PDB file of C-alpha atoms in Angstrom:
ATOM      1  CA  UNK A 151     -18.579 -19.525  21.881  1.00 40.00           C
ATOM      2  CA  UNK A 152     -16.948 -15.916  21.835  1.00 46.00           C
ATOM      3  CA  UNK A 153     -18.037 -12.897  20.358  1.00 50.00           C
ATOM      4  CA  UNK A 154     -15.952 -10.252  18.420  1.00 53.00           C
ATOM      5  CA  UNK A 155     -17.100  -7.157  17.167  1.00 58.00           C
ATOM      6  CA  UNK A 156     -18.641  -7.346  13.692  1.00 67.00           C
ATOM      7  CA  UNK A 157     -15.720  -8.464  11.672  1.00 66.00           C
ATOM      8  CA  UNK A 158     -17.600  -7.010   8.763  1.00 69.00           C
ATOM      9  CA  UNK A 159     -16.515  -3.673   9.727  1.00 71.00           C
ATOM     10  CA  UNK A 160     -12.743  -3.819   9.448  1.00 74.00           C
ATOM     11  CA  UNK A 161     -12.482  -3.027   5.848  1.00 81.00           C
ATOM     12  CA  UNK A 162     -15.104  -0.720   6.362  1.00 84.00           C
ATOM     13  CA  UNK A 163     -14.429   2.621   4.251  1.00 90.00           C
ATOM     14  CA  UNK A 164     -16.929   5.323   4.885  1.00 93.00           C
ATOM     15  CA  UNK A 165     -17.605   8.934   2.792  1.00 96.00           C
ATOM     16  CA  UNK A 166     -15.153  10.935   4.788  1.00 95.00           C
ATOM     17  CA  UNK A 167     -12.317   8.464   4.294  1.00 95.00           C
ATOM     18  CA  UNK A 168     -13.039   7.935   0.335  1.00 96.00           C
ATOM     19  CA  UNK A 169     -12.914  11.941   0.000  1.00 97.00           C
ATOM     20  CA  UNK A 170      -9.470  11.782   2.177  1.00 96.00           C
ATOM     21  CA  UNK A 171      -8.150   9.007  -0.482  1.00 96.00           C
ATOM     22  CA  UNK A 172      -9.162  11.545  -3.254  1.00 97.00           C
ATOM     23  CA  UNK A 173      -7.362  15.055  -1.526  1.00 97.00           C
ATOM     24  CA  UNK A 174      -4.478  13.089  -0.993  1.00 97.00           C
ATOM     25  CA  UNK A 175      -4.391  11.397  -4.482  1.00 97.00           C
ATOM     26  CA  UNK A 176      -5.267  14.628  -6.032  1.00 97.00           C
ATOM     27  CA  UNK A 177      -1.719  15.960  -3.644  1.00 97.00           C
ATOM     28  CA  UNK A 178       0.284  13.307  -4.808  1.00 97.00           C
ATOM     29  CA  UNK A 179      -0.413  13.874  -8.556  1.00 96.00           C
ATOM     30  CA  UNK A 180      -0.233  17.680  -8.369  1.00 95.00           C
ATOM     31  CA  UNK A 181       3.551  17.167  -7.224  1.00 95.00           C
ATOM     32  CA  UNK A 182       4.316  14.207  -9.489  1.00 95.00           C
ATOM     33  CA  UNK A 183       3.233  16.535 -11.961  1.00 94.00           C
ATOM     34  CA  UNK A 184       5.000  20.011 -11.073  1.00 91.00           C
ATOM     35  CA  UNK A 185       7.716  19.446  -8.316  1.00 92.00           C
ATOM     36  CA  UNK A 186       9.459  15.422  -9.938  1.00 94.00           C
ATOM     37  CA  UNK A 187       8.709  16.438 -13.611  1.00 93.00           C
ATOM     38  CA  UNK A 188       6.841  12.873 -13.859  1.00 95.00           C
ATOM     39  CA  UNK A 189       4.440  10.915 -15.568  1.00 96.00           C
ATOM     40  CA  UNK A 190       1.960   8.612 -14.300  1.00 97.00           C
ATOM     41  CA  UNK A 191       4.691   5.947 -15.725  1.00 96.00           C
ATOM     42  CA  UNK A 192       7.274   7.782 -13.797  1.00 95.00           C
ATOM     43  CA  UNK A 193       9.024   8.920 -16.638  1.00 95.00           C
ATOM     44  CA  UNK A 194      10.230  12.328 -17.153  1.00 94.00           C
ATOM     45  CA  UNK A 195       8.064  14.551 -19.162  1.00 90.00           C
ATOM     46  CA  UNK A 196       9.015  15.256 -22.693  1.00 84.00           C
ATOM     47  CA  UNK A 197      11.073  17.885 -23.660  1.00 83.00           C
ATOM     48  CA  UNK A 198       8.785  20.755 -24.908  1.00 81.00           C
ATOM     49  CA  UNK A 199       9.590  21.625 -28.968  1.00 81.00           C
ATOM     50  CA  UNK A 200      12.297  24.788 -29.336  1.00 84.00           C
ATOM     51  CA  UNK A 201       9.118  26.811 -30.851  1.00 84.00           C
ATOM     52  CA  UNK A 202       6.696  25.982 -28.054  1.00 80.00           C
ATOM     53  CA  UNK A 203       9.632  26.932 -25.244  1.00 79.00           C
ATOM     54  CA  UNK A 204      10.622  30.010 -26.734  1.00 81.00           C
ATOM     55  CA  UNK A 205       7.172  31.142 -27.282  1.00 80.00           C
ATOM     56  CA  UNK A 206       6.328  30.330 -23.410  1.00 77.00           C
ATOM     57  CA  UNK A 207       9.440  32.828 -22.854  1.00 77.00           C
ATOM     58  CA  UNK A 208       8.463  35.475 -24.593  1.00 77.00           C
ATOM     59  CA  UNK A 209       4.573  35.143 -23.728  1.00 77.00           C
ATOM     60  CA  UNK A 210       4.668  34.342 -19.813  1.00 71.00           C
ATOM     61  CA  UNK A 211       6.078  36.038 -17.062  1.00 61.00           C
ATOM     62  CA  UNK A 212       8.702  33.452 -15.696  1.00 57.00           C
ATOM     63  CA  UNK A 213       7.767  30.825 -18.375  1.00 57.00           C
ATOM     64  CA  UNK A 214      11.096  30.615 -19.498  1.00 57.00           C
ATOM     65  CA  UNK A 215      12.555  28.139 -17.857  1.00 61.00           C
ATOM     66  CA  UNK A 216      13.007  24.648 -19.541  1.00 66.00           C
ATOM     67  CA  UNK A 217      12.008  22.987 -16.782  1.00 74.00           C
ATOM     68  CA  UNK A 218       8.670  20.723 -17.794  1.00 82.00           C
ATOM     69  CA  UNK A 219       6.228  20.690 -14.909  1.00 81.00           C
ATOM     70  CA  UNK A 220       2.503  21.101 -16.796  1.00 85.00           C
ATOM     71  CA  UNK A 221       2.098  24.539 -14.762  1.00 80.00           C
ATOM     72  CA  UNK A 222       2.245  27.634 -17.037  1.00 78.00           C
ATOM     73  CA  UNK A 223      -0.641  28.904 -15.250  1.00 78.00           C
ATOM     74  CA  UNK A 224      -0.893  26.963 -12.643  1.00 83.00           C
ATOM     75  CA  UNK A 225      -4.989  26.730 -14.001  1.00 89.00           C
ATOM     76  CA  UNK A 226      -4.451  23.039 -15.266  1.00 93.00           C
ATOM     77  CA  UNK A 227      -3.300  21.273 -12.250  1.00 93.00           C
ATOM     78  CA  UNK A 228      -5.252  23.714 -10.241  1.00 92.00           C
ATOM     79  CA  UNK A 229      -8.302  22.296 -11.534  1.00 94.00           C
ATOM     80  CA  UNK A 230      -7.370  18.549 -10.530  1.00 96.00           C
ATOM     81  CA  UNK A 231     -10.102  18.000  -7.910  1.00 96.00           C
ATOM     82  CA  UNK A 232     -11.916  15.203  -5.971  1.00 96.00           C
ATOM     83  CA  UNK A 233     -15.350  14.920  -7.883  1.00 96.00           C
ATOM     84  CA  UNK A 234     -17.132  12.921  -6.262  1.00 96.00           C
ATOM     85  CA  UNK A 235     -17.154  10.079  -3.489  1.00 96.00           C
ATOM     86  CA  UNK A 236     -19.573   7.604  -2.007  1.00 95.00           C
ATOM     87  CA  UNK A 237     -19.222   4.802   0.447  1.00 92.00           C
ATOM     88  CA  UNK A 238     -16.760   2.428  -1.789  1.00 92.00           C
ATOM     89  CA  UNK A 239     -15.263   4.969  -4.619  1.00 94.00           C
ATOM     90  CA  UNK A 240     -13.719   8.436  -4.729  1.00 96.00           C
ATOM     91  CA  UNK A 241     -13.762   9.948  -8.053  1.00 96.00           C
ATOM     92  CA  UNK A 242     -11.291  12.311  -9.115  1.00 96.00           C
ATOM     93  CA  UNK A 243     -10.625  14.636 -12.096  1.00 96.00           C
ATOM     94  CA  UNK A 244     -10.843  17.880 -14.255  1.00 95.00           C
ATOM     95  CA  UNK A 245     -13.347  19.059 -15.919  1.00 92.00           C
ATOM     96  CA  UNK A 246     -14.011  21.638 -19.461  1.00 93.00           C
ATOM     97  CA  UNK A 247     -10.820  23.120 -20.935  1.00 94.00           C
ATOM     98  CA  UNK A 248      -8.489  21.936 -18.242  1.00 94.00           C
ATOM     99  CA  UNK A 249      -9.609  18.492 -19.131  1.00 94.00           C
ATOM    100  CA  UNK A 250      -8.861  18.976 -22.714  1.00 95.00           C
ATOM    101  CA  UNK A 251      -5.605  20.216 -21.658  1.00 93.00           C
ATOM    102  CA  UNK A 252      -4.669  16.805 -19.920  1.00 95.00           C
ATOM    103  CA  UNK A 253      -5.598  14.863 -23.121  1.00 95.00           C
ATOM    104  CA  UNK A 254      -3.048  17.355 -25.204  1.00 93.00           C
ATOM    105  CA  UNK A 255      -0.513  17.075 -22.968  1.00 91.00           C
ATOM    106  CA  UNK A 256      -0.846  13.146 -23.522  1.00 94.00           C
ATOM    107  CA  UNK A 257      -0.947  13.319 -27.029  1.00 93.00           C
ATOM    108  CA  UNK A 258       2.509  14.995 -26.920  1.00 89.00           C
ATOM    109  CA  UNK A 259       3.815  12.842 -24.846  1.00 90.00           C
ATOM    110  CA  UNK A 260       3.403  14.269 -21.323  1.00 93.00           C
ATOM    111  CA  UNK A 261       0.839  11.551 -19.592  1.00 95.00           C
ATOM    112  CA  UNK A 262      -0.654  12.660 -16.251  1.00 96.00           C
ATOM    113  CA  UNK A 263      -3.070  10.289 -16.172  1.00 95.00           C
ATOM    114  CA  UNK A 264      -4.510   7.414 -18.695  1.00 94.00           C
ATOM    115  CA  UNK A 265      -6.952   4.839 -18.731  1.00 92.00           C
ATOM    116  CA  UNK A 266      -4.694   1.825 -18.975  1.00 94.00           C
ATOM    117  CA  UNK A 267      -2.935   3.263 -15.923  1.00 95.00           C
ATOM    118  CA  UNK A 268      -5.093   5.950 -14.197  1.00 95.00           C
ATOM    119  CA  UNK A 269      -2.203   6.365 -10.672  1.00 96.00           C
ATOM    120  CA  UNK A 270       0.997   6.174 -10.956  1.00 96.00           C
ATOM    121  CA  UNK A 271       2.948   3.560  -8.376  1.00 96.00           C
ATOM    122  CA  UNK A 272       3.863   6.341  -5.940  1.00 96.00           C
ATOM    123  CA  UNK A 273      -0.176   7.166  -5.865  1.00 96.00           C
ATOM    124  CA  UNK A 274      -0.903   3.805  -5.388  1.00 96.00           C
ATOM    125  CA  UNK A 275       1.761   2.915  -2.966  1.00 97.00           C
ATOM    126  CA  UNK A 276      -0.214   6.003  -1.009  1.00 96.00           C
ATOM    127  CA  UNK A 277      -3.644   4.890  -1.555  1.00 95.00           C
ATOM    128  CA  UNK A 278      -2.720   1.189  -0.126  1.00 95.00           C
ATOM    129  CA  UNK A 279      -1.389   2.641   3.016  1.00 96.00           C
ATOM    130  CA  UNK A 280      -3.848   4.896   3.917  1.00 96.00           C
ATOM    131  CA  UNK A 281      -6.306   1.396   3.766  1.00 94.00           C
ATOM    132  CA  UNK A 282      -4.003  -0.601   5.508  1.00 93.00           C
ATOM    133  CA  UNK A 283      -4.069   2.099   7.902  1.00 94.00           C
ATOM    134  CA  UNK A 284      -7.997   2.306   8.365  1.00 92.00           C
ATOM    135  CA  UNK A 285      -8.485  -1.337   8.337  1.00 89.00           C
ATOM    136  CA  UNK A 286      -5.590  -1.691  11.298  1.00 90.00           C
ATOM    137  CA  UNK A 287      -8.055   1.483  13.125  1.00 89.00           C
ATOM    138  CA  UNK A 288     -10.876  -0.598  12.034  1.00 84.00           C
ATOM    139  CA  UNK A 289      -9.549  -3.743  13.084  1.00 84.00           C
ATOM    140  CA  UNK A 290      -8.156  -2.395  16.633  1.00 85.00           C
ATOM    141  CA  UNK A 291     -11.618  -1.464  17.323  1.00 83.00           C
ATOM    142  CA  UNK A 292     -13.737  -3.966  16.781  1.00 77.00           C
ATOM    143  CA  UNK A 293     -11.420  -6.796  18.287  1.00 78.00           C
ATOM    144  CA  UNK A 294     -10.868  -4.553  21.736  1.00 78.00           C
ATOM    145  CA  UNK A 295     -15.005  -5.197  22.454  1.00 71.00           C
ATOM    146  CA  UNK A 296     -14.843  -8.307  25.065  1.00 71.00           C
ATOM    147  CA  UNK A 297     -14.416 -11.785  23.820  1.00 64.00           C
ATOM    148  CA  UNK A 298     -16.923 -14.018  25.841  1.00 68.00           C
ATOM    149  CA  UNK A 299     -16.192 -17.643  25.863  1.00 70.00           C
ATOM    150  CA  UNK A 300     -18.603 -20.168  26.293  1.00 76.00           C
ATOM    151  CA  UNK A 301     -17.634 -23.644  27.267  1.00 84.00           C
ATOM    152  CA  UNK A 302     -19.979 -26.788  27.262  1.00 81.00           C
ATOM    153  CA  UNK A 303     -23.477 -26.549  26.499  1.00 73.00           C
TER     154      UNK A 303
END
């Protein structure tokens, strides 16, 4: 017979780490969104229309350029926040008129987020790492306890 630590706790996520997967997630989509110009397809956004970009330069202080980064305020992207977590989920979103913001933006074309495809590849590439790298913690730990053999009856 030998023993091992309880095996049940390598993919073990607790609170803490669920509301680290949700900050990070949150990071990554805040500069998919304003720094690569992305989608959650990894497309680049949509041109905004010639009335829309002209009226952002006359209206906003440094709104001007053509660049298409969802940040004219900075209060939409701001407002991108972990929610809520638990044991096994992290939820993470915006809420009231930010919220409604995200949905426009999709409608014309410029997708943060949607429910056939809620991260983008990058976000999940991130998210799948940061478990690999808690169950190889997890994993480390509970197979360094001693291994006691037991031979015959």
């Amino acid at each position: 017979m030998f023993k091992l630590g309880k095996l049940a706790n390598i993919p073990k996520f607790d609170k803490a780490f669920w509301k680290h997967i949700g900050d990070e997630i949150t990071d990554e989509i805040i500069a998919n969104t304003t720094e690569r110009s992305k989608d959650v397809f990894d497309k680049r956004f949509k041109k905004y229309s010639r009335g829309y970009a002209k009226s952002k330069a006359t209206k906003f202080r440094g709104g001007g350029g053509s660049k298409v980064n969802l940040k004219l305020t900075g209060d939409m992207m701001n407002g991108l926040q972990t929610r809520g977590f638990t044991n096994e989920s992290v939820v993470i979103g915006w809420s009231g008129t930010n919220a409604e913001k995200v949905q426009w933006n999709a409608d014309m074309g410029r997708t943060v987020t949607a429910k056939s495809k809620p991260l983008s590849n990058r976000s999940l590439k991130l998210t799948y790492k940061l478990m690999n790298k808690r169950i190889k913690v997890n994993a480390d730990k509970e197979t360094a306890k001693p291994i006691n053999f037991k031979i015959g009856k």
